[in-house]
Amino acid sequence: MNQVDGVILDWAGTTVDFGCFAPVHVFLQIFKAAGVDVSLEEARAPMGMLKKDHIRAMLEMPRIRNMWEENKGRRFRETDIDALYASFEPALLASLTEYTQPLPEVIETVQLLKQKGLKIGSTTGYTDIMMKIVTAGAQEKGYTPDFWITPDSTHSYGRPYPYMIFRNIEALRLSAPWTVVKVGDTAADIQEGRRAGVWSVGIAIGSSQMGLSHAEFVSLPEADKTRIIRKTEEAFLDYGADFTIKSMKELPALIERINTLIGQGKRPNAK
């Protein structure tokens, strides 16, 4: 138990779907159809959570809550969350096949880690039916983790609860939480990792936290790229991440650094 033996990766915004746009577009659509215009920032803020929990979190935001009450003449109810989700799921399912492209460096990095003997797990805010589409599309393009799970298998307790990570540890026979690295692109990912007691890492480029499409990012001047990456990494550290990486290419070197820390008796979430 003196070195990392498993890596648990998020999906949209971390390994596929640069910028995590698939769910964002649908959140904007369903709230607009309900008479409430929400911003991209508001739609992204709870990203990484189970999607029904995401809707609830948006409705609890003061500005959205006030707009809902002005529009509807009452506070939102659980039945409203159900109705919004009933609109969300089919709209997302209809578009998910367009958002399964692995991010740059993901396929090569995962192959390298597997060659080193590491197990690759994953967690998500998607449901089983959504993930069947995402995993099939990603596999066709060359990316397949050793294990995936959704909140459907943890009694709908998704992020920030740690249960999906625990199920990864069990399924992949990983040694201990401190030999596991969790990589994600949202506040919910970081909180999930911290609660599970694993090394929690935020990835900047392609993340929901950064919120840019691939075309938008590559078109930026280098100085702007550097500034936005730094801002994104600072946000992850504020959420409690142990480390940040710019892209997946930096992950193997970070794992070697973590191996050294483990050998020194260090553990995650020490600061």
Backbone as numpy.savetxt, mean C-alpha at the origin, in Angstrom:
# Nx Ny Nz CAx CAy CAz Cx Cy Cz
17.91 -16.79 13.29 17.09 -15.59 13.29 17.95 -14.33 13.29
19.08 -14.40 12.61 20.00 -13.26 12.58 20.03 -12.53 11.26
19.07 -12.83 10.38 19.00 -12.07 9.14 17.58 -12.12 8.58
17.29 -11.20 7.68 15.98 -11.11 7.06 15.72 -12.37 6.24
14.55 -12.99 6.46 14.19 -14.16 5.66 12.90 -13.97 4.88
12.27 -12.80 5.02 11.05 -12.55 4.26 10.79 -11.08 4.03
10.21 -10.77 2.88 9.81 -9.40 2.53 8.34 -9.43 2.17
7.57 -8.53 2.76 6.14 -8.43 2.48 5.89 -7.11 1.76
5.36 -7.22 0.56 5.18 -6.05 -0.30 3.71 -5.71 -0.46
3.43 -4.44 -0.50 2.10 -3.96 -0.87 1.93 -4.16 -2.38
0.74 -3.91 -2.86 0.46 -4.02 -4.30 0.38 -2.64 -4.95
-0.82 -2.08 -5.11 -0.96 -0.82 -5.86 -0.13 0.29 -5.25
0.72 0.90 -6.07 1.57 1.99 -5.63 2.92 1.54 -5.11
3.10 0.21 -4.98 4.36 -0.34 -4.50 4.96 -1.30 -5.51
4.17 -2.27 -5.96 4.66 -3.25 -6.93 3.96 -3.16 -8.28
2.72 -2.66 -8.30 1.98 -2.45 -9.55 1.28 -1.09 -9.47
0.75 -0.65 -10.62 -0.08 0.57 -10.67 0.68 1.79 -10.14
1.62 2.27 -10.93 2.42 3.45 -10.58 1.50 4.61 -10.19
1.68 5.11 -8.97 0.86 6.20 -8.48 -0.43 5.78 -7.83
-0.74 4.48 -7.88 -1.96 3.94 -7.24 -3.20 4.69 -7.72
-3.44 4.64 -9.02 -4.54 5.42 -9.59 -5.86 4.64 -9.73
-5.80 3.33 -9.76 -7.03 2.57 -9.98 -8.12 2.92 -8.96
-7.85 2.83 -7.66 -8.92 3.14 -6.70 -9.23 4.62 -6.59
-8.22 5.48 -6.79 -8.43 6.92 -6.63 -9.51 7.42 -7.58
-9.41 7.04 -8.83 -10.39 7.50 -9.82 -11.80 7.08 -9.44
-11.93 5.87 -8.91 -13.27 5.38 -8.58 -13.82 6.09 -7.35
-12.97 6.37 -6.36 -13.44 7.12 -5.19 -13.98 8.48 -5.61
-13.27 9.15 -6.51 -13.75 10.44 -6.99 -15.11 10.31 -7.66
-15.27 9.26 -8.46 -16.51 9.04 -9.21 -17.71 8.80 -8.28
-17.53 7.89 -7.31 -18.69 7.50 -6.49 -19.12 8.64 -5.57
-18.18 9.44 -5.08 -18.57 10.56 -4.22 -19.24 11.66 -5.06
-18.74 11.88 -6.26 -19.36 12.88 -7.13 -20.79 12.47 -7.47
-20.99 11.17 -7.74 -22.34 10.67 -8.04 -23.26 10.82 -6.85
-22.69 10.84 -5.63 -23.50 11.01 -4.42 -23.69 12.48 -4.07
-23.16 13.37 -4.91 -23.37 14.79 -4.71 -22.30 15.49 -3.89
-21.16 14.82 -3.69 -20.08 15.39 -2.89 -18.79 15.34 -3.71
-18.24 16.51 -4.03 -16.97 16.57 -4.76 -15.82 16.48 -3.77
-14.97 15.49 -3.95 -13.79 15.33 -3.08 -12.53 15.57 -3.89
-11.48 15.91 -3.20 -10.21 16.20 -3.87 -9.36 14.93 -3.98
-8.35 15.00 -4.84 -7.42 13.89 -4.95 -6.74 13.62 -3.62
-6.38 14.68 -2.91 -5.70 14.51 -1.63 -6.61 13.82 -0.63
-7.88 14.18 -0.61 -8.82 13.53 0.31 -9.04 12.07 -0.06
-9.10 11.79 -1.35 -9.30 10.41 -1.79 -8.09 9.55 -1.48
-6.91 10.13 -1.48 -5.68 9.37 -1.25 -5.37 9.17 0.24
-5.82 10.06 1.08 -5.38 10.07 2.48 -5.53 8.72 3.18
-6.66 7.99 3.02 -6.77 6.70 3.72 -6.25 5.52 2.89
-5.55 5.77 1.80 -5.15 4.71 0.88 -4.38 3.62 1.61
-4.63 2.39 1.18 -4.02 1.23 1.80 -4.96 0.49 2.72
-6.04 1.15 3.13 -7.02 0.51 3.99 -7.96 -0.38 3.18
-8.67 -1.28 3.84 -9.77 -2.00 3.21 -10.71 -0.97 2.63
-11.21 -1.20 1.42 -11.89 -0.13 0.70 -13.16 0.38 1.39
-13.88 -0.49 2.06 -15.05 0.00 2.80 -14.60 0.89 3.98
-13.52 0.51 4.64 -12.96 1.35 5.70 -12.46 2.67 5.13
-11.93 2.62 3.90 -11.45 3.83 3.22 -12.62 4.81 3.02
-13.75 4.30 2.57 -14.93 5.15 2.37 -15.37 5.76 3.68
-15.39 4.95 4.74 -15.78 5.47 6.05 -14.82 6.57 6.50
-13.52 6.35 6.30 -12.54 7.35 6.71 -12.73 8.66 5.95
-13.08 8.57 4.67 -13.34 9.79 3.90 -14.57 10.52 4.43
-15.61 9.77 4.72 -16.84 10.40 5.23 -16.63 11.04 6.60
-15.63 10.58 7.33 -15.35 11.15 8.65 -14.47 12.39 8.57
-13.90 12.69 7.39 -13.13 13.92 7.24 -14.05 15.12 7.41
-13.66 16.10 8.22 -14.57 17.21 8.53 -15.19 17.89 7.31
-14.39 18.21 6.29 -14.94 18.91 5.13 -15.94 18.03 4.39
-15.60 16.76 4.18 -16.50 15.86 3.47 -17.75 15.60 4.30
-17.56 15.41 5.60 -18.71 15.18 6.48 -19.68 16.37 6.42
-19.14 17.59 6.47 -19.99 18.78 6.42 -20.72 18.89 5.08
-19.99 18.59 3.98 -20.63 18.63 2.67 -21.73 17.58 2.55
-21.47 16.41 3.10 -22.48 15.35 3.08 -23.74 15.80 3.85
-23.54 16.38 5.02 -24.68 16.80 5.84 -25.46 17.93 5.17
-24.74 18.84 4.51 -25.43 19.91 3.79 -26.23 19.35 2.62
-25.66 18.38 1.93 -26.30 17.79 0.75 -27.46 16.88 1.11
-27.29 16.10 2.17 -28.28 15.09 2.54 -29.20 15.53 3.67
-28.78 16.56 4.40 -29.59 17.01 5.53 -29.48 16.11 6.75
-28.44 15.30 6.82 -28.24 14.38 7.95 -26.81 13.87 7.93
-26.41 13.26 9.04 -25.10 12.63 9.11 -25.10 11.35 8.28
-23.94 10.94 7.86 -23.87 9.69 7.11 -24.16 8.50 8.01
-24.69 7.45 7.41 -25.03 6.24 8.14 -24.25 5.06 7.56
-24.29 3.95 8.28 -23.61 2.75 7.79 -24.20 2.31 6.45
-25.51 2.54 6.27 -26.13 2.18 4.99 -25.59 3.02 3.84
-25.15 4.24 4.15 -24.54 5.09 3.11 -23.18 4.52 2.70
-22.42 4.03 3.67 -21.14 3.40 3.36 -21.37 2.18 2.49
-22.37 1.39 2.85 -22.70 0.20 2.06 -23.07 0.57 0.63
-23.86 1.64 0.49 -24.30 2.05 -0.84 -23.14 2.57 -1.68
-22.25 3.34 -1.07 -21.09 3.84 -1.79 -20.18 2.69 -2.21
-20.00 1.73 -1.31 -19.16 0.59 -1.65 -19.80 -0.25 -2.75
-21.11 -0.35 -2.73 -21.80 -1.11 -3.78 -21.58 -0.48 -5.14
-21.36 0.82 -5.19 -21.01 1.49 -6.44 -19.52 1.35 -6.75
-18.72 1.37 -5.69 -17.27 1.33 -5.86 -16.79 0.01 -6.45
-17.23 -1.10 -5.88 -16.66 -2.39 -6.27 -16.80 -2.71 -7.75
-18.01 -2.64 -8.33 -18.10 -2.98 -9.76 -17.33 -2.02 -10.66
-17.29 -0.74 -10.27 -16.53 0.23 -11.08 -15.05 -0.09 -11.04
-14.53 -0.46 -9.87 -13.12 -0.81 -9.77 -12.82 -2.10 -10.53
-13.67 -3.10 -10.37 -13.45 -4.37 -11.04 -13.42 -4.20 -12.56
-14.22 -3.28 -13.05 -14.29 -3.06 -14.49 -13.02 -2.46 -15.06
-12.22 -1.80 -14.20 -11.03 -1.11 -14.69 -9.71 -1.72 -14.22
-9.76 -2.67 -13.31 -8.53 -3.14 -12.66 -7.51 -3.75 -13.62
-7.99 -4.38 -14.68 -7.05 -5.01 -15.61 -6.09 -3.99 -16.22
-6.47 -2.73 -16.23 -5.62 -1.68 -16.80 -4.53 -1.23 -15.84
-4.56 -1.73 -14.59 -3.66 -1.23 -13.56 -2.85 -2.36 -12.91
-2.36 -3.29 -13.72 -1.60 -4.42 -13.19 -0.14 -4.43 -13.66
0.29 -3.34 -14.27 1.67 -3.26 -14.76 2.63 -3.12 -13.58
3.61 -4.02 -13.43 4.60 -3.86 -12.36 5.38 -2.56 -12.51
5.73 -1.98 -11.38 6.55 -0.77 -11.39 7.97 -1.11 -11.85
8.69 -0.11 -12.35 10.08 -0.35 -12.75 10.88 -0.96 -11.60
11.73 -1.91 -11.92 12.67 -2.56 -11.00 12.04 -3.62 -10.10
10.73 -3.74 -10.11 10.08 -4.70 -9.22 10.42 -6.14 -9.60
10.25 -6.49 -10.87 10.46 -7.88 -11.29 11.91 -8.30 -11.03
12.86 -7.46 -11.41 14.27 -7.79 -11.24 14.65 -7.90 -9.76
14.13 -6.99 -8.95 14.46 -7.00 -7.53 13.89 -8.22 -6.84
12.65 -8.56 -7.14 12.02 -9.72 -6.53 12.75 -11.00 -6.94
13.13 -11.10 -8.19 13.90 -12.27 -8.64 15.22 -12.38 -7.87
15.91 -11.26 -7.68 17.17 -11.25 -6.96 16.97 -11.70 -5.51
15.93 -11.19 -4.87 15.68 -11.55 -3.47 15.33 -13.03 -3.34
14.55 -13.55 -4.30 14.22 -14.98 -4.28 15.47 -15.83 -4.47
16.37 -15.38 -5.33 17.62 -16.11 -5.55 18.47 -16.15 -4.29
18.32 -15.13 -3.44 19.06 -15.09 -2.18 18.37 -15.91 -1.10
17.22 -16.52 -1.44 16.53 -17.38 -0.49 15.43 -16.71 0.31
15.13 -15.45 0.02 14.08 -14.76 0.76 12.71 -15.14 0.21
11.73 -15.21 1.11 10.34 -15.42 0.72 9.68 -14.06 0.48
8.79 -14.02 -0.52 8.11 -12.77 -0.87 6.62 -12.90 -0.59
6.15 -12.17 0.40 4.74 -12.15 0.72 4.11 -10.84 0.29
2.83 -10.67 0.60 2.16 -9.42 0.22 0.88 -9.23 1.02
0.53 -7.97 1.20 -0.75 -7.58 1.79 -1.35 -6.49 0.91
-2.62 -6.17 1.14 -3.32 -5.25 0.26 -4.57 -4.69 0.94
-5.08 -3.61 0.36 -6.38 -3.09 0.77 -7.49 -3.59 -0.13
-7.12 -4.34 -1.17 -8.11 -4.93 -2.07 -8.75 -6.16 -1.43
-9.85 -6.63 -2.01 -10.51 -7.85 -1.58 -10.07 -9.01 -2.46
-10.52 -10.22 -2.11 -10.15 -11.40 -2.88 -10.53 -11.27 -4.35
-11.76 -10.83 -4.61 -12.23 -10.76 -6.00 -11.43 -9.74 -6.79
-11.02 -8.67 -6.16 -10.17 -7.68 -6.82 -8.78 -8.24 -7.08
-8.24 -8.94 -6.08 -6.88 -9.46 -6.20 -6.75 -10.57 -7.23
-7.80 -11.29 -7.49 -7.74 -12.31 -8.54 -7.42 -11.67 -9.89
-7.96 -10.47 -10.10 -7.68 -9.74 -11.34 -6.25 -9.20 -11.32
-5.86 -8.60 -10.20 -4.55 -7.97 -10.09 -3.43 -9.01 -10.18
-3.56 -10.11 -9.45 -2.50 -11.12 -9.45 -2.36 -11.79 -10.81
-3.50 -12.02 -11.47 -3.44 -12.63 -12.81 -2.73 -11.71 -13.79
-3.08 -10.42 -13.75 -2.44 -9.46 -14.65 -0.97 -9.29 -14.37
-0.60 -9.23 -13.08 0.81 -9.07 -12.72 1.62 -10.31 -13.10
1.02 -11.49 -12.91 1.72 -12.73 -13.27 2.02 -12.79 -14.76
1.07 -12.37 -15.57 1.28 -12.34 -17.02 2.46 -11.45 -17.39
2.70 -10.44 -16.57 3.75 -9.46 -16.86 5.05 -9.76 -16.13
5.07 -10.86 -15.35 6.33 -11.30 -14.76 6.48 -11.16 -13.27
5.45 -10.69 -12.54 5.57 -10.53 -11.10 4.62 -11.47 -10.36
5.19 -12.31 -9.50 4.40 -13.22 -8.68 5.05 -13.37 -7.30
4.40 -12.92 -6.24 4.94 -13.18 -4.90 4.66 -14.63 -4.51
5.27 -15.06 -3.40 5.04 -16.42 -2.93 3.71 -16.57 -2.21
3.16 -15.46 -1.75 1.91 -15.52 -0.97 1.22 -14.18 -1.05
-0.09 -14.21 -1.13 -0.87 -12.98 -1.01 -2.12 -13.25 -0.18
-2.59 -12.22 0.47 -3.76 -12.32 1.33 -4.48 -10.98 1.34
-5.77 -11.00 1.56 -6.56 -9.78 1.66 -7.30 -9.77 3.00
-7.91 -8.64 3.36 -8.67 -8.60 4.60 -9.86 -9.58 4.62
-10.23 -10.12 3.46 -11.29 -11.13 3.44 -10.92 -12.33 4.31
-9.61 -12.59 4.44 -9.15 -13.74 5.22 -8.79 -13.40 6.66
-8.99 -12.13 7.03 -8.72 -11.73 8.42 -9.97 -11.07 9.02
-11.14 -11.62 8.65 -12.43 -11.14 9.18 -12.64 -9.65 8.92
-12.15 -9.19 7.76 -12.28 -7.79 7.32 -11.50 -6.81 8.19
-10.55 -7.31 8.96 -9.65 -6.43 9.70 -8.41 -6.20 8.84
-8.48 -5.13 8.05 -7.35 -4.78 7.19 -6.42 -3.82 7.90
-5.60 -3.12 7.13 -4.70 -2.13 7.71 -5.49 -1.03 8.43
-4.99 -0.49 9.50 -3.63 -0.67 10.03 -3.47 -1.89 10.95
-4.49 -2.72 11.08 -4.31 -3.94 11.88 -3.19 -4.80 11.28
-2.48 -5.57 12.11 -1.32 -6.31 11.63 -1.60 -7.74 11.17
-2.86 -8.13 11.12 -3.18 -9.55 10.97 -2.76 -10.14 9.62
-2.82 -9.36 8.55 -2.38 -9.89 7.25 -0.88 -10.20 7.27
-0.12 -9.37 7.95 1.32 -9.64 8.08 1.54 -10.92 8.88
0.80 -11.09 9.96 0.95 -12.30 10.76 0.64 -13.54 9.93
-0.37 -13.45 9.07 -0.71 -14.59 8.22 0.40 -14.87 7.21
1.05 -13.83 6.71 2.22 -14.01 5.84 3.34 -14.74 6.59
3.63 -14.29 7.80 4.69 -14.90 8.59 4.41 -16.39 8.80
3.16 -16.71 9.09 2.78 -18.11 9.30 2.89 -18.91 8.01
2.31 -18.39 6.93 2.26 -19.14 5.66 3.65 -19.35 5.07
4.54 -18.37 5.23 5.87 -18.45 4.64 6.91 -19.02 5.60
6.45 -19.36 6.81 7.33 -19.96 7.83 8.54 -19.06 8.10
8.27 -17.78 8.32 9.33 -16.83 8.61 9.71 -16.91 10.09
10.94 -16.59 10.39 11.50 -16.88 11.71 10.88 -16.07 12.84
10.76 -14.76 12.61 10.29 -13.86 13.66 9.91 -12.54 13.02
9.11 -11.71 13.70 8.77 -10.42 13.11 9.99 -9.58 12.75
11.04 -9.63 13.57 12.22 -8.78 13.29 13.09 -9.31 12.15
12.71 -10.45 11.56 13.40 -10.91 10.35 12.56 -10.66 9.10
11.56 -9.80 9.25 10.64 -9.51 8.16 10.69 -8.02 7.83
10.70 -7.70 6.55 10.65 -6.32 6.07 9.35 -6.10 5.33
8.60 -5.08 5.72 7.35 -4.73 5.04 7.57 -3.43 4.26
7.25 -3.47 2.97 7.43 -2.30 2.10 6.07 -1.85 1.59
5.77 -0.57 1.73 4.50 -0.04 1.25 4.60 1.44 0.91
3.49 1.99 0.43 3.52 3.35 -0.11 2.50 4.28 0.52
1.92 3.87 1.67 0.90 4.69 2.33 1.14 4.73 3.83
0.46 5.65 4.51 0.50 5.70 5.97 -0.01 4.40 6.57
-1.06 3.84 5.96 -1.63 2.59 6.47 -0.63 1.45 6.39
0.19 1.43 5.33 1.23 0.41 5.21 2.24 0.52 6.35
2.67 1.73 6.63 3.66 1.94 7.68 3.08 1.54 9.03
1.84 1.92 9.29 1.21 1.58 10.56 1.01 0.07 10.70
0.67 -0.59 9.60 0.53 -2.05 9.60 1.84 -2.71 10.00
2.94 -2.25 9.40 4.24 -2.81 9.72 4.65 -2.57 11.16
4.42 -1.37 11.65 4.78 -1.05 13.03 4.00 -1.91 14.02
2.72 -2.05 13.77 1.89 -2.84 14.69 2.27 -4.31 14.68
2.80 -4.79 13.56 3.21 -6.19 13.46 4.60 -6.42 14.04
5.34 -5.35 14.31 6.68 -5.49 14.86 7.73 -5.87 13.84
7.46 -5.58 12.56 8.43 -5.85 11.50 9.12 -4.55 11.10
10.16 -4.66 10.26 10.82 -3.47 9.75 9.91 -2.81 8.72
9.55 -1.57 8.95 8.56 -0.88 8.12 9.26 0.12 7.20
9.06 -0.07 5.89 9.78 0.72 4.88 8.80 1.40 3.94
8.99 2.68 3.73 8.19 3.42 2.76 8.94 3.57 1.45
8.25 3.34 0.33 8.86 3.47 -0.99 8.28 4.70 -1.67
9.15 5.54 -2.20 8.74 6.86 -2.68 8.23 6.89 -4.12
9.06 6.46 -5.06 8.72 6.62 -6.48 7.60 5.66 -6.86
6.53 6.22 -7.42 5.38 5.41 -7.81 4.33 5.27 -6.73
4.59 5.88 -5.57 3.71 5.69 -4.42 2.45 6.53 -4.49
1.44 6.08 -3.76 0.24 6.89 -3.59 0.58 8.16 -2.83
1.52 8.06 -1.88 1.93 9.23 -1.12 2.48 10.31 -2.06
3.24 9.91 -3.07 3.75 10.88 -4.04 2.63 11.35 -4.95
1.80 10.43 -5.42 0.59 10.79 -6.14 0.77 11.22 -7.59
1.89 10.85 -8.22 2.14 11.22 -9.60 2.07 9.99 -10.50
1.60 10.18 -11.73 1.66 9.10 -12.71 3.10 8.94 -13.18
3.37 7.85 -13.88 4.73 7.63 -14.39 5.11 8.74 -15.36
4.19 9.11 -16.23 4.48 10.17 -17.21 4.76 11.50 -16.52
3.99 11.80 -15.49 4.20 13.05 -14.76 5.56 13.05 -14.06
5.90 11.93 -13.47 7.17 11.87 -12.72 8.37 11.99 -13.65
8.40 11.21 -14.73 9.59 11.20 -15.60 9.75 12.53 -16.34
8.68 13.29 -16.46 8.77 14.57 -17.17 9.32 15.69 -16.29
9.45 15.45 -14.99 9.92 16.49 -14.09 11.41 16.75 -14.25
11.84 17.98 -14.06 13.27 18.26 -13.98 13.87 17.51 -12.79
15.15 17.19 -12.87 15.79 16.39 -11.82 15.68 17.04 -10.45
15.78 18.36 -10.40 15.69 19.05 -9.11 14.32 18.85 -8.48
13.28 18.87 -9.31 11.91 18.66 -8.80 11.72 17.22 -8.35
12.28 16.27 -9.10 12.21 14.87 -8.68 12.82 14.69 -7.30
14.00 15.26 -7.12 14.70 15.15 -5.85 13.88 15.75 -4.71
13.28 16.91 -4.98 12.49 17.58 -3.95 11.26 16.75 -3.56
10.57 16.21 -4.57 9.35 15.45 -4.31 9.66 14.13 -3.62
10.74 13.47 -4.02 11.16 12.23 -3.37 11.47 12.50 -1.90
12.21 13.58 -1.64 12.56 13.91 -0.26 11.30 14.19 0.57
10.36 14.93 0.01 9.12 15.23 0.72 8.34 13.95 1.03
8.31 13.03 0.07 7.60 11.77 0.25 8.25 10.93 1.34
9.58 10.85 1.30 10.30 10.07 2.31 10.12 10.67 3.70
10.10 11.98 3.79 9.90 12.63 5.09 8.52 12.30 5.65
7.51 12.22 4.76 6.17 11.85 5.21 6.17 10.44 5.80
6.84 9.50 5.14 6.90 8.13 5.65 7.57 8.08 7.02
8.65 8.83 7.18 9.34 8.87 8.47 8.44 9.46 9.54
7.64 10.46 9.17 6.69 11.05 10.12 5.63 10.02 10.52
5.27 9.12 9.61 4.30 8.07 9.93 4.91 6.99 10.83
6.23 7.00 10.95 6.88 6.02 11.82 7.69 4.97 11.11
7.95 5.14 9.82 8.75 4.16 9.08 10.15 4.03 9.68
10.68 2.81 9.68 12.06 2.60 10.09 13.03 3.13 9.04
12.65 2.95 7.77 13.50 3.36 6.66 12.63 3.78 5.49
13.25 4.46 4.54 12.61 4.74 3.26 13.57 4.34 2.14
13.00 4.03 0.98 13.80 3.80 -0.23 13.17 4.62 -1.35
14.01 5.05 -2.28 13.48 5.79 -3.42 12.70 4.86 -4.34
13.28 3.69 -4.63 12.65 2.73 -5.53 13.04 1.32 -5.10
12.45 0.33 -5.74 12.69 -1.06 -5.37 14.15 -1.46 -5.54
14.87 -0.79 -6.41 16.28 -1.12 -6.65 17.12 -0.99 -5.38
16.71 -0.13 -4.47 17.47 0.10 -3.24 17.17 -0.93 -2.16
16.16 -1.79 -2.37 15.74 -2.71 -1.32 16.81 -3.74 -0.94
17.49 -4.41 -1.89 18.50 -5.39 -1.48 19.58 -4.81 -0.58
20.06 -3.62 -0.90 21.09 -2.99 -0.07 20.55 -2.66 1.32
19.29 -2.22 1.37 18.68 -1.93 2.67 18.56 -3.20 3.50
18.21 -4.31 2.86 18.11 -5.57 3.60 19.45 -5.96 4.19
20.52 -5.75 3.45 21.85 -6.04 4.00 22.14 -5.15 5.21
21.72 -3.91 5.14 21.90 -3.01 6.27 21.09 -3.49 7.48
19.87 -3.94 7.23 19.03 -4.45 8.31 19.62 -5.73 8.90
20.20 -6.57 8.05 20.86 -7.78 8.55 21.96 -7.42 9.55
22.71 -6.37 9.24 23.76 -5.92 10.16 23.15 -5.47 11.48
22.05 -4.73 11.41 21.39 -4.25 12.63 20.86 -5.41 13.46
20.27 -6.41 12.78 19.77 -7.57 13.51 20.92 -8.29 14.20
22.04 -8.42 13.52 23.22 -9.04 14.11 23.73 -8.32 15.33
23.45 -7.00 15.40 23.85 -6.18 16.55 22.80 -6.20 17.65
21.73 -6.96 17.44 20.68 -7.05 18.44 19.61 -5.99 18.32
19.65 -5.20 17.24 18.65 -4.14 17.03 17.33 -4.75 16.57
16.25 -4.04 16.84 14.92 -4.49 16.46 14.14 -3.33 15.80
13.07 -3.63 15.07 12.29 -2.56 14.42 11.65 -1.62 15.44
11.29 -0.44 14.93 10.54 0.54 15.73 11.30 0.97 16.99
12.63 0.99 16.88 13.46 1.26 18.07 13.51 2.72 18.42
13.27 3.57 17.43 13.45 5.01 17.72 12.24 5.60 18.44
